[in-house]
mmCIF file of C-alpha atoms in Angstrom:
data_model
loop_
_atom_site.group_PDB
_atom_site.id
_atom_site.type_symbol
_atom_site.label_atom_id
_atom_site.label_comp_id
_atom_site.label_asym_id
_atom_site.label_seq_id
_atom_site.Cartn_x
_atom_site.Cartn_y
_atom_site.Cartn_z
ATOM 1 C CA VAL A 241 24.151 100.690 64.459
ATOM 2 C CA VAL A 242 20.391 101.249 65.535
ATOM 3 C CA ASP A 243 17.411 100.430 63.723
ATOM 4 C CA GLY A 244 13.512 102.259 63.937
ATOM 5 C CA TYR A 245 10.309 99.926 64.452
ATOM 6 C CA THR A 246 8.138 98.404 61.754
ATOM 7 C CA GLY A 247 5.828 101.068 60.687
ATOM 8 C CA GLY A 248 8.525 104.027 60.076
ATOM 9 C CA ASP A 249 8.836 105.454 63.267
ATOM 10 C CA PHE A 250 12.173 105.629 65.174
ATOM 11 C CA LYS A 251 10.270 106.419 68.947
ATOM 12 C CA PRO A 252 13.247 108.777 69.993
ATOM 13 C CA THR A 253 11.888 109.219 73.671
ATOM 14 C CA ASP A 254 10.837 105.488 74.281
ATOM 15 C CA VAL A 255 13.141 104.007 76.794
ATOM 16 C CA LEU A 256 15.500 101.298 75.619
ATOM 17 C CA THR A 257 14.953 97.997 76.233
ATOM 18 C CA ARG A 258 17.440 95.655 78.056
ATOM 19 C CA GLY A 259 18.176 93.186 75.106
ATOM 20 C CA ALA A 260 18.287 96.336 72.536
ATOM 21 C CA ALA A 261 20.768 97.453 74.385
ATOM 22 C CA ALA A 262 22.770 94.274 74.044
ATOM 23 C CA LYS A 263 22.535 94.358 70.452
ATOM 24 C CA ILE A 264 23.518 97.967 70.201
ATOM 25 C CA ILE A 265 26.709 96.602 72.150
ATOM 26 C CA CYS A 266 27.535 94.105 70.333
ATOM 27 C CA ASN A 267 27.031 95.742 66.868
ATOM 28 C CA LEU A 268 29.710 98.499 68.182
ATOM 29 C CA ILE A 269 32.361 96.243 69.577
ATOM 30 C CA LEU A 270 31.737 93.220 66.647
ATOM 31 C CA GLY A 271 30.383 95.104 63.395
ATOM 32 C CA PRO A 272 26.585 94.699 62.661
ATOM 33 C CA THR A 273 27.363 91.266 60.357
ATOM 34 C CA THR A 274 29.354 89.619 62.783
ATOM 35 C CA ALA A 275 26.821 90.784 65.660
ATOM 36 C CA SER A 276 24.148 89.159 63.834
ATOM 37 C CA ALA A 277 25.456 86.081 63.312
ATOM 38 C CA LEU A 278 25.982 85.619 66.963
ATOM 39 C CA SER A 279 23.944 82.571 68.349
ATOM 40 C CA ALA A 280 23.138 80.803 71.957
ATOM 41 C CA SER A 281 23.013 77.333 72.191
ATOM 42 C CA SER A 282 21.520 77.105 75.660
ATOM 43 C CA ALA A 283 19.511 79.831 77.220
ATOM 44 C CA PRO A 284 21.707 82.553 79.008
ATOM 45 C CA PHE A 285 19.020 82.915 81.462
ATOM 46 C CA LYS A 286 15.831 81.325 81.927
ATOM 47 C CA ASP A 287 13.520 84.284 80.776
ATOM 48 C CA VAL A 288 15.770 84.382 77.625
ATOM 49 C CA PRO A 289 15.272 81.382 75.255
ATOM 50 C CA VAL A 290 17.598 80.260 72.529
ATOM 51 C CA SER A 291 14.761 81.492 70.008
ATOM 52 C CA ASN A 292 14.560 84.885 71.513
ATOM 53 C CA THR A 293 15.431 87.449 69.074
ATOM 54 C CA PHE A 294 18.616 88.689 71.646
ATOM 55 C CA ALA A 295 19.801 85.862 72.849
ATOM 56 C CA GLY A 296 22.963 85.367 71.032
ATOM 57 C CA TYR A 297 23.433 89.575 71.783
ATOM 58 C CA ILE A 298 22.798 88.900 75.505
ATOM 59 C CA THR A 299 24.721 85.906 75.556
ATOM 60 C CA TYR A 300 27.709 87.657 74.771
ATOM 61 C CA CYS A 301 27.398 90.500 76.644
ATOM 62 C CA ALA A 302 27.121 88.099 79.767
ATOM 63 C CA GLN A 303 30.039 86.248 78.316
ATOM 64 C CA GLU A 304 32.234 89.414 78.113
ATOM 65 C CA LYS A 305 30.557 90.646 81.452
ATOM 66 C CA ILE A 306 29.659 93.791 79.437
ATOM 67 C CA ILE A 307 26.094 93.241 81.416
ATOM 68 C CA ASN A 308 24.435 91.085 83.959
ATOM 69 C CA GLY A 309 21.147 89.137 85.107
ATOM 70 C CA TYR A 310 19.693 89.739 88.062
ATOM 71 C CA SER A 311 20.110 87.803 91.394
ATOM 72 C CA ASP A 312 16.377 85.333 90.386
ATOM 73 C CA GLY A 313 18.782 83.857 87.408
ATOM 74 C CA THR A 314 16.819 86.206 84.921
ATOM 75 C CA PHE A 315 17.728 88.969 82.349
ATOM 76 C CA ARG A 316 14.349 90.868 81.992
ATOM 77 C CA PRO A 317 15.365 91.282 77.858
ATOM 78 C CA ASP A 318 12.027 93.332 77.389
ATOM 79 C CA GLY A 319 12.613 95.382 80.575
ATOM 80 C CA PRO A 320 13.807 99.119 80.354
ATOM 81 C CA ILE A 321 17.579 99.785 80.887
ATOM 82 C CA THR A 322 18.701 102.236 83.562
ATOM 83 C CA ARG A 323 21.536 105.461 82.517
ATOM 84 C CA ALA A 324 23.806 104.237 84.671
ATOM 85 C CA ALA A 325 23.673 100.707 83.675
ATOM 86 C CA PHE A 326 24.092 101.693 79.779
ATOM 87 C CA THR A 327 26.784 104.273 80.298
ATOM 88 C CA LYS A 328 28.812 101.237 81.944
ATOM 89 C CA MET A 329 28.158 99.439 78.924
ATOM 90 C CA ALA A 330 29.914 102.342 76.856
ATOM 91 C CA VAL A 331 32.408 102.849 79.296
ATOM 92 C CA ASN A 332 33.277 98.689 78.697
ATOM 93 C CA PHE A 333 33.583 99.514 75.078
ATOM 94 C CA PHE A 334 37.109 101.206 75.674
ATOM 95 C CA ASP A 335 40.123 99.585 77.787
ATOM 96 C CA TYR A 336 40.035 102.346 80.122
ATOM 97 C CA HIS A 337 40.768 102.303 83.483
ATOM 98 C CA VAL A 338 37.828 103.366 85.965
ATOM 99 C CA LYS A 339 38.874 105.764 88.452
ATOM 100 C CA ALA A 340 37.291 107.183 91.944
ATOM 101 C CA TYR A 341 34.506 108.907 91.377
ATOM 102 C CA ASP A 342 35.245 113.019 92.145
ATOM 103 C CA GLY A 343 31.632 113.845 92.664
ATOM 104 C CA LYS A 344 31.025 115.679 89.326
ATOM 105 C CA PHE A 345 26.939 114.805 89.843
ATOM 106 C CA SER A 346 25.207 116.210 92.360
ATOM 107 C CA ASP A 347 22.977 112.876 92.727
ATOM 108 C CA VAL A 348 25.391 110.407 92.375
ATOM 109 C CA GLU A 349 27.152 109.158 95.501
ATOM 110 C CA ASP A 350 30.794 107.940 95.795
ATOM 111 C CA SER A 351 29.677 104.892 96.914
ATOM 112 C CA ALA A 352 27.140 103.937 94.334
ATOM 113 C CA TRP A 353 28.248 100.649 92.187
ATOM 114 C CA TYR A 354 28.212 102.633 88.931
ATOM 115 C CA ALA A 355 29.700 105.772 90.189
ATOM 116 C CA GLY A 356 33.348 104.882 88.952
ATOM 117 C CA TYR A 357 31.810 104.097 85.456
ATOM 118 C CA ILE A 358 30.207 107.375 85.519
ATOM 119 C CA GLN A 359 33.463 108.935 86.753
ATOM 120 C CA ALA A 360 35.025 107.506 83.514
ATOM 121 C CA ALA A 361 32.138 108.053 81.165
ATOM 122 C CA ALA A 362 32.798 111.635 81.734
ATOM 123 C CA GLU A 363 36.506 111.818 81.464
ATOM 124 C CA LEU A 364 35.825 109.886 78.372
ATOM 125 C CA LYS A 365 33.671 112.347 77.141
ATOM 126 C CA LEU A 366 30.440 110.421 76.792
ATOM 127 C CA ILE A 367 28.153 111.599 79.023
ATOM 128 C CA GLU A 368 27.328 115.239 80.139
ATOM 129 C CA GLY A 369 24.485 114.983 82.666
ATOM 130 C CA PHE A 370 21.493 117.968 82.964
ATOM 131 C CA ASP A 371 21.761 121.514 83.150
ATOM 132 C CA ASP A 372 20.649 121.396 86.929
ATOM 133 C CA GLY A 373 23.878 119.395 87.326
ATOM 134 C CA THR A 374 22.696 115.729 88.424
ATOM 135 C CA PHE A 375 23.190 112.457 86.356
ATOM 136 C CA ARG A 376 19.660 110.734 87.259
ATOM 137 C CA PRO A 377 21.474 107.566 87.234
ATOM 138 C CA ASN A 378 18.508 105.207 88.232
ATOM 139 C CA ASP A 379 16.222 106.967 85.212
ATOM 140 C CA TYR A 380 15.353 104.810 82.220
ATOM 141 C CA ILE A 381 17.338 105.692 79.383
ATOM 142 C CA THR A 382 15.727 107.007 76.345
ATOM 143 C CA ARG A 383 16.495 105.847 72.836
ATOM 144 C CA ALA A 384 17.577 109.371 71.634
ATOM 145 C CA GLN A 385 20.016 109.715 75.173
ATOM 146 C CA ALA A 386 21.329 106.261 73.918
ATOM 147 C CA CYS A 387 22.445 107.267 70.240
ATOM 148 C CA THR A 388 23.965 110.955 71.868
ATOM 149 C CA ILE A 389 26.204 108.517 73.660
ATOM 150 C CA ILE A 390 26.798 105.800 70.778
ATOM 151 C CA ASN A 391 27.588 108.273 69.333
ATOM 152 C CA ARG A 392 30.351 109.669 71.001
ATOM 153 C CA THR A 393 31.832 106.438 71.894
ATOM 154 C CA LEU A 394 32.321 106.287 67.943
ATOM 155 C CA GLY A 395 34.205 109.582 68.027
ATOM 156 C CA ARG A 396 31.270 110.915 65.721
ATOM 157 C CA VAL A 397 30.336 114.848 65.464
ATOM 158 C CA PRO A 398 27.590 115.393 63.048
ATOM 159 C CA GLN A 399 25.977 118.905 62.733
ATOM 160 C CA GLY A 400 22.642 119.727 61.192
ATOM 161 C CA GLY A 401 23.889 122.030 58.261
ATOM 162 C CA HIS A 402 26.824 119.205 57.094
ATOM 163 C CA MET A 403 24.175 116.239 56.516
ATOM 164 C CA ASN A 404 23.054 117.559 52.907
ATOM 165 C CA ILE A 405 23.150 114.320 50.667
ATOM 166 C CA LYS A 406 20.839 112.178 49.768
ATOM 167 C CA PRO A 407 18.617 110.118 49.819
ATOM 168 C CA LEU A 408 18.921 110.335 53.783
ATOM 169 C CA VAL A 409 16.718 107.933 55.884
ATOM 170 C CA THR A 410 13.947 110.047 58.007
ATOM 171 C CA TRP A 411 12.060 109.739 60.695
ATOM 172 C CA PRO A 412 8.400 110.912 60.911
ATOM 173 C CA ASP A 413 8.399 111.063 64.731
ATOM 174 C CA CYS A 414 12.324 112.829 64.508
ATOM 175 C CA ASP A 415 12.056 116.600 63.644
ATOM 176 C CA ALA A 416 14.830 118.706 62.339
ATOM 177 C CA ASP A 417 14.709 121.233 65.652
ATOM 178 C CA ASP A 418 14.584 118.291 67.929
ATOM 179 C CA TRP A 419 17.636 118.266 70.286
ATOM 180 C CA TYR A 420 18.567 114.938 69.229
ATOM 181 C CA TYR A 421 17.803 114.996 65.545
ATOM 182 C CA THR A 422 21.544 114.586 64.294
ATOM 183 C CA ALA A 423 22.315 111.828 66.896
ATOM 184 C CA MET A 424 19.323 110.061 65.256
ATOM 185 C CA MET A 425 20.637 110.527 61.916
ATOM 186 C CA GLU A 426 24.009 109.690 62.567
ATOM 187 C CA ALA A 427 22.991 106.248 63.828
ATOM 188 C CA THR A 428 21.032 105.232 61.502
ATOM 189 C CA ASN A 429 22.377 106.793 58.100
ATOM 190 C CA SER A 430 24.952 104.898 56.312
ATOM 191 C CA HIS A 431 27.227 107.737 55.310
ATOM 192 C CA ASP A 432 30.826 108.769 54.018
ATOM 193 C CA TYR A 433 32.267 112.061 55.396
ATOM 194 C CA LYS A 434 35.470 114.160 55.872
ATOM 195 C CA TRP A 435 36.384 116.252 58.898
ATOM 196 C CA ILE A 436 36.164 119.802 58.466
ATOM 197 C CA THR A 437 36.663 122.871 61.063
ATOM 198 C CA VAL A 438 33.771 124.827 62.172
ATOM 199 C CA ASN A 439 34.361 127.611 64.658
ATOM 200 C CA LYS A 440 36.991 125.753 65.826
ATOM 201 C CA GLU A 441 35.739 122.814 66.259
ATOM 202 C CA LYS A 442 35.967 119.473 64.201
ATOM 203 C CA THR A 443 32.758 117.940 62.567
ATOM 204 C CA GLU A 444 31.561 115.732 60.150
ATOM 205 C CA GLU A 445 31.060 117.125 56.281
ATOM 206 C CA TRP A 446 28.869 114.384 55.281
ATOM 207 C CA THR A 447 30.082 113.650 51.432
ATOM 208 C CA ALA A 448 28.163 110.640 50.191
ATOM 209 C CA LYS A 449 25.242 108.090 51.113
ATOM 210 C CA LEU A 450 26.141 104.642 51.665
ATOM 211 C CA PRO A 451 23.771 101.691 51.138
ATOM 212 C CA GLN A 452 21.810 101.087 53.923
ATOM 213 C CA ARG A 453 22.666 97.670 55.680
ATOM 214 C CA ASP A 454 19.744 95.303 54.551
ATOM 215 C CA TRP A 455 18.646 94.421 58.423
ATOM 216 C CA ALA A 456 16.125 91.850 56.999
ATOM 217 C CA ALA A 457 19.313 89.935 55.347
ATOM 218 C CA LEU A 458 21.348 90.349 58.593
ATOM 219 C CA GLU A 459 18.902 89.357 61.294
ATOM 220 C CA HIS A 460 18.145 85.758 60.534
ATOM 221 C CA THR A 461 15.447 85.786 63.368
ATOM 222 C CA TRP A 462 13.720 88.521 61.873
ATOM 223 C CA SER A 463 10.563 87.245 60.206
ATOM 224 C CA THR A 464 8.827 90.434 59.836
ATOM 225 C CA ALA A 465 11.266 93.112 58.606
ATOM 226 C CA ASN A 466 9.712 95.527 56.049
ATOM 227 C CA SER A 467 10.979 98.776 54.298
ATOM 228 C CA ALA A 468 10.502 101.960 56.089
ATOM 229 C CA LYS A 469 10.689 105.187 54.734
ATOM 230 C CA GLY A 470 13.996 106.187 53.307
ATOM 231 C CA GLY A 471 14.256 102.949 52.303
ATOM 232 C CA GLU A 472 16.118 101.425 55.758
ATOM 233 C CA VAL A 473 14.711 98.171 56.876
ATOM 234 C CA VAL A 474 13.732 98.454 60.425
ATOM 235 C CA GLY A 475 12.284 95.166 62.680
#
């Protein structure tokens, strides 16, 4: 459900843009093939012309009230998205009643617009927060953090020692000892798997590599897609 950049990097610590976030959510809800066919018959926001790569995704998310624009009529597709805003989008993937906030995080006030969504995300086990007891809702979410939430949204439980299949899509800027490595591999490798129990916890045992989606074919708006290391098509 996530792709890398032309040149072969994934840029896990870069912030996720609002346009890319809309695309990810559409991929989750509709599937990549259906999502790639989304189009915008008219400009959904004054800074998102129909020619924009993310116009179809943004239009869908706006119509479904998954993501909002700004009061000045813009969407700012190339701008970063906050951890709170992305959490709201992930929660909206579920048919889940948003409950009153219980004060779980020290930096989330119960009067904040996002408090209920953060409560729901915590109950759904999509988020954990930081070791110091904060959630940092107004920080911009990184691509690595977003992938972690995506995997939890899909109920995927990758584990480093159980991804021994070939060939794997790998990223030169993601090392096996990085905290986000398994999340990156899960989000960018198409694979078959079975459930196993390791130390009394359920995890995935990858069993076979599935064909990578041809993003160049799926994304009719991408004119500069190219193959990255490992065979993934990125744009």
